Coordinates of C-alpha atoms and ligand atoms in Angstrom, one line a residue:
M1 CA 118.5 133.4 48.8
T2 CA 116.2 136.4 47.8
T3 CA 118.2 138.9 45.9
R4 CA 117.7 142.7 46.4
A5 CA 116.5 143.1 42.9
A6 CA 113.9 140.2 43.4
R7 CA 112.8 142.0 46.5
L8 CA 111.6 145.0 44.5
R9 CA 108.5 143.2 43.5
P10 CA 105.2 143.0 45.4
G11 CA 105.2 140.7 48.4
D12 CA 103.6 137.3 48.1
P13 CA 99.9 137.1 48.2
C14 CA 98.7 136.9 51.8
A15 CA 96.3 137.8 54.5
F16 CA 98.0 140.4 56.9
V17 CA 96.4 139.8 60.3
V18 CA 97.0 142.3 63.0
F19 CA 96.1 141.5 66.7
G20 CA 95.6 144.8 68.5
A21 CA 94.1 146.4 65.4
M22 CA 92.8 149.5 67.3
G23 CA 96.0 150.2 69.1
D24 CA 98.6 153.0 68.7
L25 CA 101.2 150.8 66.7
T26 CA 98.6 149.7 64.1
K27 CA 97.4 153.4 63.7
R28 CA 100.7 155.1 63.8
K29 CA 103.0 152.7 62.0
L30 CA 101.5 149.5 60.4
L31 CA 98.6 151.1 58.5
P32 CA 100.6 154.0 57.1
A33 CA 103.5 151.7 56.2
L34 CA 101.2 149.4 54.3
Y35 CA 99.7 152.3 52.5
N36 CA 103.3 153.6 51.7
L37 CA 104.2 150.1 50.4
Q38 CA 101.2 150.2 48.2
A39 CA 102.1 153.6 46.8
N40 CA 105.4 152.0 45.8
G41 CA 103.7 149.1 44.2
L42 CA 105.1 146.6 46.7
L43 CA 101.9 145.3 48.1
P44 CA 100.5 142.1 46.5
R45 CA 97.3 142.6 44.5
E46 CA 96.1 139.5 46.4
L47 CA 96.0 141.0 49.8
A48 CA 93.6 141.0 52.7
F49 CA 94.1 143.0 55.9
L50 CA 92.3 141.6 58.9
G51 CA 92.2 143.6 62.0
V52 CA 91.5 141.7 65.3
A53 CA 90.5 143.6 68.5
R54 CA 88.0 143.5 71.3
R55 CA 86.0 146.6 70.3
A56 CA 82.7 146.0 68.5
L57 CA 83.1 147.2 64.9
D58 CA 82.1 146.1 61.5
D59 CA 84.2 146.0 58.3
A60 CA 82.9 149.4 57.1
A61 CA 83.7 151.2 60.3
F62 CA 87.1 149.7 60.5
R63 CA 87.8 150.7 56.9
D64 CA 87.0 154.3 57.8
Y65 CA 89.3 154.0 60.7
A66 CA 92.2 152.5 58.6
A67 CA 91.8 155.2 55.8
A68 CA 91.7 158.1 58.4
A69 CA 94.8 156.7 60.2
A70 CA 96.7 156.7 56.9
R71 CA 95.6 160.2 56.0
E72 CA 96.3 161.6 59.5
L73 CA 99.8 160.0 59.6
G74 CA 100.7 161.3 56.1
A75 CA 100.9 158.0 54.3
R76 CA 101.1 158.5 50.6
P77 CA 98.1 157.8 48.4
A78 CA 99.0 155.4 45.7
A79 CA 99.3 156.8 42.1
G80 CA 96.0 156.6 40.3
G81 CA 94.0 156.8 43.5
S82 CA 94.4 153.2 44.2
A83 CA 94.8 153.9 47.9
A84 CA 91.2 152.8 47.9
D85 CA 92.2 149.3 46.7
F86 CA 94.1 148.8 50.0
T87 CA 91.0 150.0 52.0
A88 CA 88.8 147.6 50.0
C89 CA 90.7 144.6 51.3
V90 CA 90.4 145.6 55.0
H91 CA 88.2 143.4 57.2
Y92 CA 87.6 143.3 61.0
V93 CA 87.3 140.3 63.3
K94 CA 85.9 141.2 66.8
G95 CA 87.2 138.9 69.6
D96 CA 88.9 138.3 72.9
F97 CA 92.5 137.0 72.5
E98 CA 91.9 134.4 75.2
E99 CA 88.8 132.8 73.6
A100 CA 88.9 129.9 71.2
G101 CA 85.8 131.5 69.4
T102 CA 88.0 134.4 68.2
Y103 CA 90.3 132.0 66.3
E104 CA 87.3 130.1 64.8
A105 CA 86.1 133.4 63.5
L106 CA 89.5 134.3 62.2
S107 CA 89.8 131.0 60.6
A108 CA 86.5 131.6 58.7
A109 CA 87.7 135.1 57.8
L110 CA 90.9 133.7 56.4
A111 CA 89.0 131.2 54.4
H112 CA 86.8 134.0 53.1
A113 CA 89.9 136.1 52.3
A114 CA 91.4 133.3 50.4
K115 CA 88.3 133.1 48.2
E116 CA 87.6 136.8 47.8
H117 CA 91.2 138.2 47.6
G118 CA 93.2 135.2 46.4
T119 CA 95.6 135.1 49.4
S120 CA 96.7 131.5 48.5
G121 CA 96.4 130.5 52.2
N122 CA 99.4 132.5 53.2
A123 CA 99.1 134.5 56.4
V124 CA 101.1 137.0 58.5
F125 CA 100.0 137.3 62.2
Y126 CA 101.2 140.5 63.6
L127 CA 101.1 140.6 67.4
A128 CA 100.7 144.4 67.9
T129 CA 99.6 143.9 71.5
P130 CA 101.1 144.3 75.0
P131 CA 103.5 141.4 75.6
G132 CA 101.2 139.9 78.2
E133 CA 99.0 138.7 75.3
F134 CA 101.6 137.1 73.1
S135 CA 101.2 133.6 74.8
A136 CA 97.5 133.5 74.6
I137 CA 97.5 134.5 70.9
V138 CA 100.1 132.1 69.7
R139 CA 98.3 129.3 71.7
G140 CA 95.0 130.4 70.2
L141 CA 96.4 130.3 66.7
A142 CA 98.0 127.0 67.1
G143 CA 95.0 125.5 68.8
A144 CA 92.9 126.5 65.7
G145 CA 95.4 124.9 63.5
L146 CA 96.2 128.4 62.0
T147 CA 100.0 128.1 62.4
R148 CA 100.2 124.9 60.2
Q149 CA 101.7 125.4 56.9
D150 CA 100.2 122.7 54.7
A151 CA 98.2 125.2 52.6
G152 CA 100.4 128.3 52.4
W153 CA 103.0 129.7 54.7
R154 CA 102.2 131.1 58.1
R155 CA 104.4 133.8 59.8
V156 CA 104.1 135.4 63.2
V157 CA 105.6 138.8 63.8
V158 CA 106.3 139.5 67.5
E159 CA 106.9 143.1 68.8
K160 CA 109.2 144.0 71.6
P161 CA 109.6 143.8 74.5
F162 CA 110.7 140.2 73.9
G163 CA 110.9 139.1 77.5
H164 CA 111.7 141.1 80.6
D165 CA 115.0 139.5 81.3
L166 CA 117.1 136.5 80.3
D167 CA 114.8 134.0 82.0
S168 CA 111.5 135.4 80.7
A169 CA 113.0 135.7 77.2
R170 CA 114.0 132.0 77.4
A171 CA 110.5 131.1 78.5
L172 CA 108.8 133.0 75.7
N173 CA 111.3 131.5 73.2
R174 CA 110.2 128.1 74.5
E175 CA 106.6 128.9 74.2
L176 CA 106.9 130.1 70.6
S177 CA 109.1 127.3 69.5
G178 CA 106.5 124.8 71.1
V179 CA 104.1 125.7 68.3
L180 CA 106.2 127.4 65.6
D181 CA 109.3 126.8 63.7
E182 CA 112.0 129.5 64.1
S183 CA 111.7 130.2 60.5
Q184 CA 108.0 131.3 61.1
I185 CA 108.9 133.7 63.8
Y186 CA 109.8 137.4 62.9
R187 CA 110.9 139.3 66.1
I188 CA 110.8 142.8 64.8
D189 CA 113.0 145.8 65.6
H190 CA 112.0 149.0 63.8
Y191 CA 115.5 150.5 64.2
L192 CA 116.6 147.9 61.6
G193 CA 114.2 149.4 59.1
K194 CA 115.8 152.8 59.3
E195 CA 117.6 154.0 56.0
T196 CA 120.9 154.8 57.6
V197 CA 121.0 151.7 59.7
Q198 CA 120.5 149.6 56.5
N199 CA 123.2 151.7 55.0
L200 CA 125.7 150.6 57.6
M201 CA 126.3 147.2 55.9
V202 CA 126.7 148.9 52.5
F203 CA 129.1 151.4 54.0
R204 CA 131.3 148.7 55.7
F205 CA 131.1 146.0 53.0
A206 CA 130.7 147.7 49.8
N207 CA 133.7 150.1 50.3
G208 CA 137.1 148.5 50.6
M209 CA 138.8 151.3 52.2
F210 CA 137.2 151.1 55.7
E211 CA 137.6 147.5 56.5
P212 CA 141.4 147.6 56.9
I213 CA 141.2 150.4 59.6
W214 CA 138.0 148.9 61.3
N215 CA 139.7 147.4 64.3
R216 CA 141.7 147.9 67.4
R217 CA 144.9 149.0 65.6
Y218 CA 143.2 152.1 64.4
V219 CA 140.0 152.6 66.3
D220 CA 140.3 154.2 69.9
H221 CA 136.7 153.7 70.9
V222 CA 133.2 153.7 69.6
Q223 CA 130.2 155.8 70.9
L224 CA 126.6 155.1 70.3
T225 CA 123.9 157.5 71.3
V226 CA 120.2 157.2 71.1
A227 CA 118.9 160.6 72.6
E228 CA 115.3 161.4 72.6
E229 CA 113.5 164.7 73.4
L230 CA 110.3 162.8 74.1
G231 CA 109.3 161.8 77.5
V232 CA 107.1 158.6 78.1
E233 CA 104.2 160.2 76.2
G234 CA 101.3 158.5 78.0
R235 CA 103.0 155.2 78.3
G236 CA 104.0 155.6 82.0
A237 CA 102.5 152.3 83.1
Y238 CA 104.5 150.4 80.4
Y239 CA 107.7 152.4 81.0
E240 CA 107.6 151.8 84.7
E241 CA 108.1 148.1 84.1
A242 CA 110.7 148.8 81.2
G243 CA 113.1 151.6 81.6
V244 CA 115.5 152.6 79.0
V245 CA 117.7 149.5 79.1
R246 CA 114.8 147.2 78.3
D247 CA 113.1 149.7 76.0
I248 CA 116.1 150.8 73.9
V249 CA 119.4 149.3 74.9
Q250 CA 118.6 145.6 74.9
N251 CA 117.2 145.7 71.4
H252 CA 117.8 148.8 69.2
M253 CA 121.2 149.8 70.6
L254 CA 122.7 146.2 70.7
Q255 CA 121.5 145.8 67.2
L256 CA 123.4 149.0 66.1
L257 CA 126.4 147.8 67.9
T258 CA 126.4 144.5 66.1
L259 CA 126.2 146.2 62.7
V260 CA 129.3 148.3 63.6
A261 CA 131.2 145.4 65.2
M262 CA 130.4 142.2 63.3
E263 CA 132.8 140.4 61.0
P264 CA 131.8 140.6 57.3
P265 CA 129.4 137.8 56.6
S266 CA 130.3 135.4 53.8
T267 CA 127.1 136.1 52.0
L268 CA 124.0 138.3 52.6
A269 CA 121.8 135.2 53.3
P270 CA 119.9 136.0 56.5
E271 CA 121.4 133.2 58.4
A272 CA 124.9 134.2 57.5
V273 CA 124.3 137.7 58.6
R274 CA 122.6 136.7 61.9
N275 CA 125.4 134.3 62.7
E276 CA 127.9 137.1 62.6
K277 CA 125.6 139.3 64.8
V278 CA 125.3 136.6 67.5
K279 CA 129.0 136.1 67.5
V280 CA 129.6 139.7 68.4
L281 CA 127.0 139.7 71.2
D282 CA 128.5 136.6 72.5
A283 CA 131.9 138.2 72.6
I284 CA 130.6 141.1 74.8
R285 CA 131.9 140.5 78.4
A286 CA 129.0 140.1 80.9
M287 CA 129.5 142.6 83.8
E288 CA 130.3 141.4 87.3
P289 CA 128.4 143.4 89.9
E290 CA 131.4 145.6 90.8
Q291 CA 131.8 146.4 87.1
V292 CA 128.1 147.4 86.9
L293 CA 128.8 149.8 89.7
R294 CA 131.8 151.2 87.8
D295 CA 130.8 150.9 84.1
A296 CA 127.0 151.5 84.1
V297 CA 125.3 154.7 84.8
R298 CA 121.5 155.2 85.3
G299 CA 119.5 158.4 85.5
Q300 CA 116.0 159.7 85.7
Y301 CA 114.7 163.0 84.4
G302 CA 113.5 165.8 86.6
A303 CA 111.5 168.8 85.3
G304 CA 113.0 171.1 82.8
E305 CA 112.8 172.6 79.4
V306 CA 112.9 170.7 76.1
A307 CA 112.6 172.4 72.7
G308 CA 111.4 175.7 74.4
K309 CA 108.7 174.1 76.5
R310 CA 108.5 173.3 80.2
V311 CA 108.1 169.6 80.8
A312 CA 107.3 167.7 84.0
A313 CA 109.6 165.3 85.9
Y314 CA 109.3 161.6 85.1
R315 CA 107.8 160.9 88.5
D316 CA 105.0 163.4 87.7
E317 CA 104.1 161.6 84.5
P318 CA 100.6 159.8 84.6
G319 CA 101.0 156.1 85.4
V320 CA 104.4 156.7 87.1
S321 CA 105.0 156.2 90.9
T322 CA 106.1 159.3 92.7
T323 CA 109.0 157.3 94.2
S324 CA 109.8 155.5 90.9
Q325 CA 113.2 153.8 90.6
T326 CA 112.9 153.4 86.8
E327 CA 115.8 154.6 84.8
T328 CA 115.1 156.9 81.9
F329 CA 118.7 157.3 81.0
A330 CA 121.6 154.7 80.8
A331 CA 125.2 154.8 79.8
L332 CA 127.2 151.7 79.6
K333 CA 130.8 150.9 78.8
L334 CA 130.9 147.5 77.0
V335 CA 134.0 145.5 76.2
V336 CA 134.1 143.2 73.1
D337 CA 136.5 140.3 73.7
N338 CA 137.6 139.3 70.3
W339 CA 140.6 139.8 68.1
R340 CA 139.2 142.7 66.3
W341 CA 138.0 144.8 69.2
A342 CA 140.0 143.8 72.3
G343 CA 140.8 146.9 74.3
V344 CA 138.4 149.1 72.3
P345 CA 135.6 150.3 74.5
F346 CA 132.1 150.7 73.2
Y347 CA 130.2 153.5 75.1
L348 CA 126.4 153.3 74.8
R349 CA 124.0 155.9 76.1
S350 CA 120.3 156.5 75.7
G351 CA 117.8 158.7 77.4
K352 CA 114.5 160.4 77.3
R353 CA 114.0 164.1 77.7
L354 CA 117.5 164.8 76.6
A355 CA 118.7 168.1 74.9
R356 CA 117.9 167.0 71.4
R357 CA 116.7 164.0 69.3
D358 CA 119.9 162.4 68.0
T359 CA 120.7 158.9 67.1
Q360 CA 124.4 158.7 66.2
I361 CA 127.3 156.3 66.0
S362 CA 130.8 157.7 66.3
I363 CA 133.9 155.8 65.5
Q364 CA 136.8 157.6 67.1
F365 CA 140.2 156.8 65.5
R366 CA 143.6 156.8 67.2
R367 CA 145.7 160.0 67.2
P368 CA 148.5 160.2 64.6
P369 CA 151.6 158.5 66.2
L370 CA 153.7 161.6 65.9
L371 CA 153.1 165.3 66.5
L372 CA 154.6 167.1 63.6
F373 CA 153.0 170.5 63.9
E374 CA 154.3 171.6 67.3
E375 CA 156.1 174.5 65.9
A376 CA 152.9 175.9 64.5
G377 CA 151.6 176.0 68.1
V378 CA 149.6 172.7 67.7
E379 CA 149.9 170.9 71.0
Q380 CA 147.5 168.1 70.4
I381 CA 145.9 166.9 67.2
E382 CA 142.3 165.9 67.6
P383 CA 141.8 162.3 66.3
N384 CA 139.7 161.6 63.1
R385 CA 136.2 160.7 63.7
L386 CA 133.6 159.0 61.6
D387 CA 130.0 159.9 62.6
I388 CA 127.1 157.9 61.3
L389 CA 124.0 160.1 61.9
V390 CA 120.9 157.9 62.0
Q391 CA 118.3 160.6 62.9
P392 CA 116.9 163.1 62.7
E393 CA 119.6 163.9 60.1
E394 CA 120.7 161.0 57.9
A395 CA 124.4 161.5 57.1
I396 CA 127.9 160.1 57.3
S397 CA 130.8 162.5 58.0
I398 CA 134.5 162.2 58.6
S399 CA 136.2 164.8 60.7
M400 CA 139.8 165.5 59.8
K401 CA 142.3 168.2 59.9
A402 CA 143.1 170.6 57.1
K403 CA 145.4 173.5 56.7
R404 CA 143.7 176.9 56.7
P405 CA 144.7 178.9 53.6
G406 CA 147.2 181.6 54.2
P407 CA 150.6 182.1 55.6
G408 CA 151.9 179.7 58.3
I409 CA 150.3 176.4 59.4
V410 CA 147.0 176.8 61.0
L411 CA 145.1 173.5 61.4
E412 CA 141.4 173.4 61.2
Q413 CA 138.9 170.6 61.9
V414 CA 136.8 170.1 58.8
K415 CA 134.3 167.5 57.7
L416 CA 133.9 165.3 54.7
D417 CA 130.1 164.9 54.4
F418 CA 127.7 162.6 52.8
S419 CA 124.1 163.5 53.5
Y420 CA 121.0 161.5 52.4
A421 CA 119.8 164.9 51.3
R422 CA 121.8 164.4 48.1
F423 CA 119.2 161.9 47.0
G424 CA 116.6 164.6 47.1
P425 CA 113.7 164.7 49.6
L426 CA 113.0 161.3 51.0
P427 CA 109.3 160.2 50.7
P428 CA 107.5 159.9 54.1
A429 CA 108.2 156.6 55.7
T430 CA 107.5 155.0 59.0
G431 CA 110.6 152.8 59.1
Y432 CA 108.2 149.7 59.0
E433 CA 107.8 149.5 55.2
R434 CA 111.0 147.4 54.4
L435 CA 110.3 145.2 57.5
L436 CA 106.7 144.5 56.5
H437 CA 107.7 143.8 52.9
D438 CA 110.4 141.5 54.1
V439 CA 107.9 139.5 56.2
M440 CA 105.8 139.1 53.0
M441 CA 108.9 138.0 51.1
G442 CA 110.1 135.6 53.8
D443 CA 113.4 137.4 54.4
T444 CA 114.4 137.1 58.1
E445 CA 117.7 139.0 57.9
L446 CA 116.5 142.1 59.7
F447 CA 114.7 140.1 62.4
H448 CA 116.0 139.0 65.7
R449 CA 116.7 135.3 65.9
A450 CA 116.0 133.4 69.2
D451 CA 119.7 133.1 70.1
L452 CA 120.2 136.8 69.3
V453 CA 117.6 137.9 71.8
L454 CA 119.1 135.7 74.4
A455 CA 122.6 137.0 73.8
S456 CA 121.4 140.5 74.2
W457 CA 119.5 139.7 77.5
R458 CA 122.7 138.1 78.7
I459 CA 124.6 141.4 78.4
V460 CA 122.0 143.7 80.1
T461 CA 120.5 141.3 82.7
P462 CA 123.4 141.7 85.2
V463 CA 123.1 145.5 85.0
L464 CA 119.3 145.3 85.6
D465 CA 119.8 142.9 88.5
V466 CA 122.3 145.2 90.3
W467 CA 120.2 148.1 89.8
S468 CA 117.0 146.5 91.0
S469 CA 118.8 145.4 94.2
L470 CA 120.4 148.8 94.9
P471 CA 117.8 151.6 94.7
A472 CA 119.2 154.8 93.2
R473 CA 119.5 157.5 95.8
D474 CA 119.9 160.4 93.5
F475 CA 116.8 160.1 91.4
P476 CA 115.8 162.4 89.6
S477 CA 119.3 162.9 88.6
Y478 CA 119.2 165.1 85.4
E479 CA 117.2 168.0 84.4
S480 CA 115.1 167.5 81.3
G481 CA 116.7 169.2 78.2
T482 CA 120.2 168.3 79.2
W483 CA 122.6 165.5 78.1
G484 CA 121.8 163.4 81.2
P485 CA 123.5 162.9 84.6
A486 CA 127.1 164.0 85.4
A487 CA 128.0 160.5 86.1
S488 CA 127.6 159.7 82.4
F489 CA 130.4 162.3 81.6
E490 CA 132.5 161.0 84.4
L491 CA 132.2 157.4 82.8
L492 CA 134.2 158.7 79.8
A493 CA 136.3 161.4 81.6
R494 CA 137.8 158.6 83.7
D495 CA 139.1 157.1 80.5
G496 CA 140.4 160.5 79.2
R497 CA 137.5 160.7 76.7
R498 CA 134.3 162.7 76.2
W499 CA 130.9 162.2 74.6
V500 CA 130.6 163.6 71.1
N501 CA 127.6 165.9 71.7
P502 CA 126.0 167.1 68.5
G503 CA 125.8 170.7 67.5
Ligands
BG6_601 C1 110.5 152.4 70.8 C2 110.4 152.7 72.2 O1 110.9 151.1 70.6 O2 111.4 153.3 70.1 C3 110.0 154.2 72.6 O3 109.5 151.9 72.9 C4 111.0 155.1 71.8 O4 110.1 154.5 73.9 C5 111.0 154.6 70.3 O5 110.4 156.4 71.8 C6 112.0 155.5 69.6 O6 111.9 155.2 68.2 P1 112.4 156.3 67.1 O7 112.3 155.5 65.8 O8 111.6 157.5 67.2 O9 113.8 156.5 67.5

């Protein structure tokens, strides 16, 4: 197993090949993340970056593009001005992903990279393309013999969405496993690269005091919120096919849930951790149609005001149908059928154009068994709550009661706070740094395994099926800049609970 200390060395020598080199993801995340890794001394000296795309460009033009992207997105130049070193290893391969010629050209470029940059025959193939292209690329790579590992390792990074539902995810898994070993496939989820998300494992398993209360005896319920101020930002056509359940819940949110709910793994070996994650997902009860109607809420944003600016309704966004049925908000009540969590609901909600950007996990504990402060006029004691703030603020806090100083007993809700700010200003990061480094190190812990993806689809597919067969009659159902449709509040109110809204 790779230890954390060993990880803090540069990744293995390799060629880093990106399909979709001129796309948004490459520009906004991958290139800046690689520059940041270099600034931290975590890129191998023996590296080649090969961009593959359809546009006619040469190496020099692509180098300028890469350097400009890194500058624009605030990536850090490496100490000693060696940012230029990264740019010097950038090359471009023009080609159509459907054509065999592209893979022949790539093969030649890889051979050249091995000679010029000493990449040792290792290669990462990053599919930063729309999902419709995944199959053609993987077939093309295999057809040209580029997935064979006889002279160096070959790893393929697959971006989400990984399938559209359970059946299509199965089909994609089959297709990939036809030409690749599971150990070569890195299904990436950028939420797992976030600092606070990585800290969840440390919080739970490096502190002995939480584990004894981390179960149905002490926890009343768990809330997970991924709220965005953003709308669909020019991705209307993609989003029409996706909706928030496919875009956020199936992947990012269920991953957050596994980190909260999984059993302690026996080691930090990737397979040990991923086994525990799958077990939790397998324990989540799949909803029957009548449960979907009761325990799943969907919404779509209308016009409104977000961060002081007027914004358009979803149906008025470019690329979106004026009668769209796509959900931009979802709230679900999930039940985990295992000994630890039986009877503890997990409430999940995510939406676009909400009041504030906020990703937060709240563990709400049970009330004290006896009310001892009645005489002081306290009729009900609010339960303790542990909040894990993922973004934009990165913090962990515990809400508890304290006596306000002075005569008599006056209780006040106070917070024990741990903020990441105590580590000083965090260097700019895209969230992809750790993940890209892990790929170069062959560490799969933070990547979705085939069975994990299927387990997540098993949970959300029944919801999507019911929703697609019953059009929503109330869309748009929430004003932009609010916390979503009324039905989301009712979902918790019915159980005598309410969402923990920030602020
Ligand atoms: C992406 C979704 O996976 O995550 C986007 O496709 C969403 O729709 C984004 O905006 C949110 O990521 P973050 O890191 O800003 O929370």
